[in-house]
Amino acid sequence: MNQTHTEKKARPVAPKVKELINASKSIILATVDAEGNPNSSYAPFIQVDHTFYILVSFMAKHTKNLADGRKTSIMFIEDESATKQIYARERLTIEAATSQIERDSEIWTYVVAQLKEAHGKVVDVIAEMGDFILIALQPVKGSYVNGFGSAYFVDSNLEIVAHRNDVNHQAK
């Protein structure tokens, strides 16, 4: 029996990168250690210009990986309870360069104040703990997906560069 498959192309949905970031209080982190072993975690963040900042403890595996400048990916993702289709959750994934911010520097003071404003007085407590460091996550490049057939390349300024229409989904 011959069947004819009519390919129905999904139409891209307008990107809402900034809205997704603004709706998030934390980022998902993916790092690797010196042996190449992966580690995933999360951290509350703030964004200043196009850089994300997190205050993290050396008691967590990911902190050494971040402080050592190892490969890092960060992700923002739509809440499961808000999605219409679990396979097509809106998400932004970014490769990021990391750097440690010197304690009590001007940028440390500014960013910690911003973190306190965003996440509350607990920031005052953890910022004083010696095992907590401030990490800057500078976007390099990434991808943004907001539905089937609606995927985009993102640049270091978190701007859409191009629609990812090079891969067509095909039925078997």
PDB file of C-alpha atoms in Angstrom:
ATOM      1  CA  MET A   1       0.000   0.000   0.000  1.00  0.00           C
ATOM      2  CA  ASN A   2       1.459   3.331  -1.046  1.00  0.00           C
ATOM      3  CA  GLN A   3       0.914   6.253   1.210  1.00  0.00           C
ATOM      4  CA  THR A   4       1.578   9.813   0.300  1.00  0.00           C
ATOM      5  CA  HIS A   5       3.010  11.930   3.079  1.00  0.00           C
ATOM      6  CA  THR A   6       2.171  15.585   2.838  1.00  0.00           C
ATOM      7  CA  GLU A   7       4.746  17.502   4.813  1.00  0.00           C
ATOM      8  CA  LYS A   8       3.189  20.211   6.905  1.00  0.00           C
ATOM      9  CA  LYS A   9       5.819  22.790   7.782  1.00  0.00           C
ATOM     10  CA  ALA A  10       5.654  24.288  11.228  1.00  0.00           C
ATOM     11  CA  ARG A  11       5.592  28.053  11.208  1.00  0.00           C
ATOM     12  CA  PRO A  12       8.150  29.882  13.346  1.00  0.00           C
ATOM     13  CA  VAL A  13       6.835  31.753  16.355  1.00  0.00           C
ATOM     14  CA  ALA A  14       8.177  35.239  17.047  1.00  0.00           C
ATOM     15  CA  PRO A  15      11.159  34.997  19.437  1.00  0.00           C
ATOM     16  CA  LYS A  16      10.746  36.310  22.971  1.00  0.00           C
ATOM     17  CA  VAL A  17      14.263  35.845  24.339  1.00  0.00           C
ATOM     18  CA  LYS A  18      14.220  38.801  26.743  1.00  0.00           C
ATOM     19  CA  GLU A  19      10.786  37.858  28.080  1.00  0.00           C
ATOM     20  CA  LEU A  20      11.962  34.325  28.879  1.00  0.00           C
ATOM     21  CA  ILE A  21      15.015  35.654  30.731  1.00  0.00           C
ATOM     22  CA  ASN A  22      12.945  38.242  32.610  1.00  0.00           C
ATOM     23  CA  ALA A  23      10.462  35.555  33.699  1.00  0.00           C
ATOM     24  CA  SER A  24      13.288  33.524  35.273  1.00  0.00           C
ATOM     25  CA  LYS A  25      14.818  33.865  38.735  1.00  0.00           C
ATOM     26  CA  SER A  26      17.407  31.124  38.283  1.00  0.00           C
ATOM     27  CA  ILE A  27      19.449  29.549  35.522  1.00  0.00           C
ATOM     28  CA  ILE A  28      20.250  25.923  34.868  1.00  0.00           C
ATOM     29  CA  LEU A  29      24.007  25.315  34.741  1.00  0.00           C
ATOM     30  CA  ALA A  30      25.898  22.597  32.890  1.00  0.00           C
ATOM     31  CA  THR A  31      29.635  22.349  33.582  1.00  0.00           C
ATOM     32  CA  VAL A  32      32.418  19.793  33.217  1.00  0.00           C
ATOM     33  CA  ASP A  33      35.231  18.981  35.615  1.00  0.00           C
ATOM     34  CA  ALA A  34      38.930  18.483  34.828  1.00  0.00           C
ATOM     35  CA  GLU A  35      38.260  14.863  33.811  1.00  0.00           C
ATOM     36  CA  GLY A  36      35.396  15.850  31.520  1.00  0.00           C
ATOM     37  CA  ASN A  37      32.673  14.604  33.861  1.00  0.00           C
ATOM     38  CA  PRO A  38      29.440  16.572  33.485  1.00  0.00           C
ATOM     39  CA  ASN A  39      27.644  18.310  36.318  1.00  0.00           C
ATOM     40  CA  SER A  40      24.309  20.091  36.245  1.00  0.00           C
ATOM     41  CA  SER A  41      22.876  22.447  38.802  1.00  0.00           C
ATOM     42  CA  TYR A  42      21.109  25.781  39.083  1.00  0.00           C
ATOM     43  CA  ALA A  43      21.699  29.185  40.638  1.00  0.00           C
ATOM     44  CA  PRO A  44      19.722  32.369  41.188  1.00  0.00           C
ATOM     45  CA  PHE A  45      21.062  35.106  38.911  1.00  0.00           C
ATOM     46  CA  ILE A  46      20.894  38.706  37.843  1.00  0.00           C
ATOM     47  CA  GLN A  47      21.651  40.143  34.452  1.00  0.00           C
ATOM     48  CA  VAL A  48      23.654  43.314  33.921  1.00  0.00           C
ATOM     49  CA  ASP A  49      23.796  44.309  30.263  1.00  0.00           C
ATOM     50  CA  HIS A  50      24.411  40.993  28.479  1.00  0.00           C
ATOM     51  CA  THR A  51      26.269  39.299  31.355  1.00  0.00           C
ATOM     52  CA  PHE A  52      24.711  36.991  33.947  1.00  0.00           C
ATOM     53  CA  TYR A  53      26.042  36.892  37.521  1.00  0.00           C
ATOM     54  CA  ILE A  54      25.666  34.152  40.108  1.00  0.00           C
ATOM     55  CA  LEU A  55      26.832  33.872  43.711  1.00  0.00           C
ATOM     56  CA  VAL A  56      27.843  30.259  44.313  1.00  0.00           C
ATOM     57  CA  SER A  57      29.497  28.161  47.020  1.00  0.00           C
ATOM     58  CA  PHE A  58      32.611  26.021  46.675  1.00  0.00           C
ATOM     59  CA  MET A  59      30.650  23.341  48.515  1.00  0.00           C
ATOM     60  CA  ALA A  60      28.897  22.744  45.166  1.00  0.00           C
ATOM     61  CA  LYS A  61      30.699  20.768  42.427  1.00  0.00           C
ATOM     62  CA  HIS A  62      29.875  23.275  39.721  1.00  0.00           C
ATOM     63  CA  THR A  63      31.643  26.172  41.476  1.00  0.00           C
ATOM     64  CA  LYS A  64      35.171  24.815  40.951  1.00  0.00           C
ATOM     65  CA  ASN A  65      34.317  24.095  37.318  1.00  0.00           C
ATOM     66  CA  LEU A  66      33.075  27.665  36.880  1.00  0.00           C
ATOM     67  CA  ALA A  67      36.028  29.220  38.735  1.00  0.00           C
ATOM     68  CA  ASP A  68      38.464  27.210  36.594  1.00  0.00           C
ATOM     69  CA  GLY A  69      36.890  28.603  33.415  1.00  0.00           C
ATOM     70  CA  ARG A  70      35.757  25.199  32.160  1.00  0.00           C
ATOM     71  CA  LYS A  71      33.164  24.786  29.424  1.00  0.00           C
ATOM     72  CA  THR A  72      29.812  26.032  30.635  1.00  0.00           C
ATOM     73  CA  SER A  73      26.314  26.098  29.257  1.00  0.00           C
ATOM     74  CA  ILE A  74      23.389  27.915  30.823  1.00  0.00           C
ATOM     75  CA  MET A  75      19.718  27.411  30.136  1.00  0.00           C
ATOM     76  CA  PHE A  76      16.462  29.226  30.685  1.00  0.00           C
ATOM     77  CA  ILE A  77      13.339  27.115  30.179  1.00  0.00           C
ATOM     78  CA  GLU A  78       9.603  27.656  30.321  1.00  0.00           C
ATOM     79  CA  ASP A  79       7.906  26.280  33.419  1.00  0.00           C
ATOM     80  CA  GLU A  80       6.374  22.852  32.757  1.00  0.00           C
ATOM     81  CA  SER A  81       3.042  23.962  34.221  1.00  0.00           C
ATOM     82  CA  ALA A  82       2.845  26.828  31.706  1.00  0.00           C
ATOM     83  CA  THR A  83       3.677  24.877  28.559  1.00  0.00           C
ATOM     84  CA  LYS A  84       1.079  23.740  26.050  1.00  0.00           C
ATOM     85  CA  GLN A  85       3.343  21.022  24.601  1.00  0.00           C
ATOM     86  CA  ILE A  86       6.005  19.332  26.752  1.00  0.00           C
ATOM     87  CA  TYR A  87       8.130  18.491  23.677  1.00  0.00           C
ATOM     88  CA  ALA A  88       8.205  22.130  22.600  1.00  0.00           C
ATOM     89  CA  ARG A  89       8.940  24.027  25.795  1.00  0.00           C
ATOM     90  CA  GLU A  90      10.350  27.488  25.173  1.00  0.00           C
ATOM     91  CA  ARG A  91      14.054  27.499  26.008  1.00  0.00           C
ATOM     92  CA  LEU A  92      17.256  29.448  25.588  1.00  0.00           C
ATOM     93  CA  THR A  93      20.580  27.608  25.776  1.00  0.00           C
ATOM     94  CA  ILE A  94      23.818  29.607  25.829  1.00  0.00           C
ATOM     95  CA  GLU A  95      27.484  28.682  25.747  1.00  0.00           C
ATOM     96  CA  ALA A  96      29.134  31.024  28.242  1.00  0.00           C
ATOM     97  CA  ALA A  97      32.633  32.151  29.166  1.00  0.00           C
ATOM     98  CA  THR A  98      33.136  32.362  32.928  1.00  0.00           C
ATOM     99  CA  SER A  99      35.201  34.634  35.120  1.00  0.00           C
ATOM    100  CA  GLN A 100      35.426  35.128  38.855  1.00  0.00           C
ATOM    101  CA  ILE A 101      34.753  38.620  40.167  1.00  0.00           C
ATOM    102  CA  GLU A 102      37.161  39.854  42.813  1.00  0.00           C
ATOM    103  CA  ARG A 103      35.543  40.109  46.242  1.00  0.00           C
ATOM    104  CA  ASP A 104      34.850  43.684  47.399  1.00  0.00           C
ATOM    105  CA  SER A 105      35.648  45.133  43.966  1.00  0.00           C
ATOM    106  CA  GLU A 106      33.358  47.802  42.551  1.00  0.00           C
ATOM    107  CA  ILE A 107      31.576  45.277  40.330  1.00  0.00           C
ATOM    108  CA  TRP A 108      31.248  42.817  43.274  1.00  0.00           C
ATOM    109  CA  THR A 109      29.581  45.498  45.404  1.00  0.00           C
ATOM    110  CA  TYR A 110      27.228  46.559  42.605  1.00  0.00           C
ATOM    111  CA  VAL A 111      26.237  43.033  41.572  1.00  0.00           C
ATOM    112  CA  VAL A 112      25.728  41.792  45.151  1.00  0.00           C
ATOM    113  CA  ALA A 113      23.419  44.772  45.756  1.00  0.00           C
ATOM    114  CA  GLN A 114      21.483  43.850  42.598  1.00  0.00           C
ATOM    115  CA  LEU A 115      21.289  40.215  43.714  1.00  0.00           C
ATOM    116  CA  LYS A 116      19.935  41.349  47.106  1.00  0.00           C
ATOM    117  CA  GLU A 117      17.305  43.498  45.399  1.00  0.00           C
ATOM    118  CA  ALA A 118      16.237  40.591  43.196  1.00  0.00           C
ATOM    119  CA  HIS A 119      16.466  37.720  45.695  1.00  0.00           C
ATOM    120  CA  GLY A 120      16.220  39.188  49.175  1.00  0.00           C
ATOM    121  CA  LYS A 121      18.254  39.641  52.349  1.00  0.00           C
ATOM    122  CA  VAL A 122      19.661  36.098  52.221  1.00  0.00           C
ATOM    123  CA  VAL A 123      22.204  37.512  49.754  1.00  0.00           C
ATOM    124  CA  ASP A 124      23.737  39.618  52.567  1.00  0.00           C
ATOM    125  CA  VAL A 125      24.319  36.444  54.570  1.00  0.00           C
ATOM    126  CA  ILE A 126      25.792  34.291  51.811  1.00  0.00           C
ATOM    127  CA  ALA A 127      27.912  37.101  50.348  1.00  0.00           C
ATOM    128  CA  GLU A 128      29.774  37.250  53.680  1.00  0.00           C
ATOM    129  CA  MET A 129      30.517  33.526  53.696  1.00  0.00           C
ATOM    130  CA  GLY A 130      34.070  32.798  52.585  1.00  0.00           C
ATOM    131  CA  ASP A 131      33.142  29.857  50.362  1.00  0.00           C
ATOM    132  CA  PHE A 132      30.844  31.936  48.142  1.00  0.00           C
ATOM    133  CA  ILE A 133      32.258  33.538  45.017  1.00  0.00           C
ATOM    134  CA  LEU A 134      30.742  35.752  42.348  1.00  0.00           C
ATOM    135  CA  ILE A 135      30.896  34.403  38.812  1.00  0.00           C
ATOM    136  CA  ALA A 136      30.242  36.318  35.593  1.00  0.00           C
ATOM    137  CA  LEU A 137      28.757  34.286  32.750  1.00  0.00           C
ATOM    138  CA  GLN A 138      29.373  36.036  29.435  1.00  0.00           C
ATOM    139  CA  PRO A 139      27.291  34.637  26.554  1.00  0.00           C
ATOM    140  CA  VAL A 140      29.264  33.415  23.535  1.00  0.00           C
ATOM    141  CA  LYS A 141      26.507  31.968  21.345  1.00  0.00           C
ATOM    142  CA  GLY A 142      23.402  29.902  21.714  1.00  0.00           C
ATOM    143  CA  SER A 143      20.040  28.743  20.514  1.00  0.00           C
ATOM    144  CA  TYR A 144      16.461  29.677  21.258  1.00  0.00           C
ATOM    145  CA  VAL A 145      13.505  27.361  20.673  1.00  0.00           C
ATOM    146  CA  ASN A 146       9.878  28.308  21.102  1.00  0.00           C
ATOM    147  CA  GLY A 147       7.999  25.574  19.308  1.00  0.00           C
ATOM    148  CA  PHE A 148       8.179  22.970  16.574  1.00  0.00           C
ATOM    149  CA  GLY A 149       9.980  24.403  13.549  1.00  0.00           C
ATOM    150  CA  SER A 150      10.715  27.530  15.548  1.00  0.00           C
ATOM    151  CA  ALA A 151      14.382  27.456  16.495  1.00  0.00           C
ATOM    152  CA  TYR A 152      16.911  30.256  16.184  1.00  0.00           C
ATOM    153  CA  PHE A 153      20.628  30.941  16.516  1.00  0.00           C
ATOM    154  CA  VAL A 154      21.473  33.567  19.162  1.00  0.00           C
ATOM    155  CA  ASP A 155      24.607  35.726  19.319  1.00  0.00           C
ATOM    156  CA  SER A 156      26.635  36.942  22.303  1.00  0.00           C
ATOM    157  CA  ASN A 157      24.272  39.918  22.712  1.00  0.00           C
ATOM    158  CA  LEU A 158      21.322  37.513  23.029  1.00  0.00           C
ATOM    159  CA  GLU A 159      19.963  38.736  19.698  1.00  0.00           C
ATOM    160  CA  ILE A 160      18.458  36.404  17.116  1.00  0.00           C
ATOM    161  CA  VAL A 161      20.952  35.822  14.292  1.00  0.00           C
ATOM    162  CA  ALA A 162      19.029  33.427  12.043  1.00  0.00           C
ATOM    163  CA  HIS A 163      16.190  30.925  11.937  1.00  0.00           C
ATOM    164  CA  ARG A 164      17.509  27.344  12.200  1.00  0.00           C
ATOM    165  CA  ASN A 165      15.748  26.032   9.129  1.00  0.00           C
ATOM    166  CA  ASP A 166      18.600  23.771   8.030  1.00  0.00           C
ATOM    167  CA  VAL A 167      17.117  20.653   9.649  1.00  0.00           C
ATOM    168  CA  ASN A 168      13.762  19.348   8.466  1.00  0.00           C
ATOM    169  CA  HIS A 169      11.856  16.897  10.604  1.00  0.00           C
ATOM    170  CA  GLN A 170      10.710  13.944   8.538  1.00  0.00           C
ATOM    171  CA  ALA A 171       8.184  11.263   9.275  1.00  0.00           C
ATOM    172  CA  LYS A 172       9.302   7.632   9.054  1.00  0.00           C
TER     173      LYS A 172
END
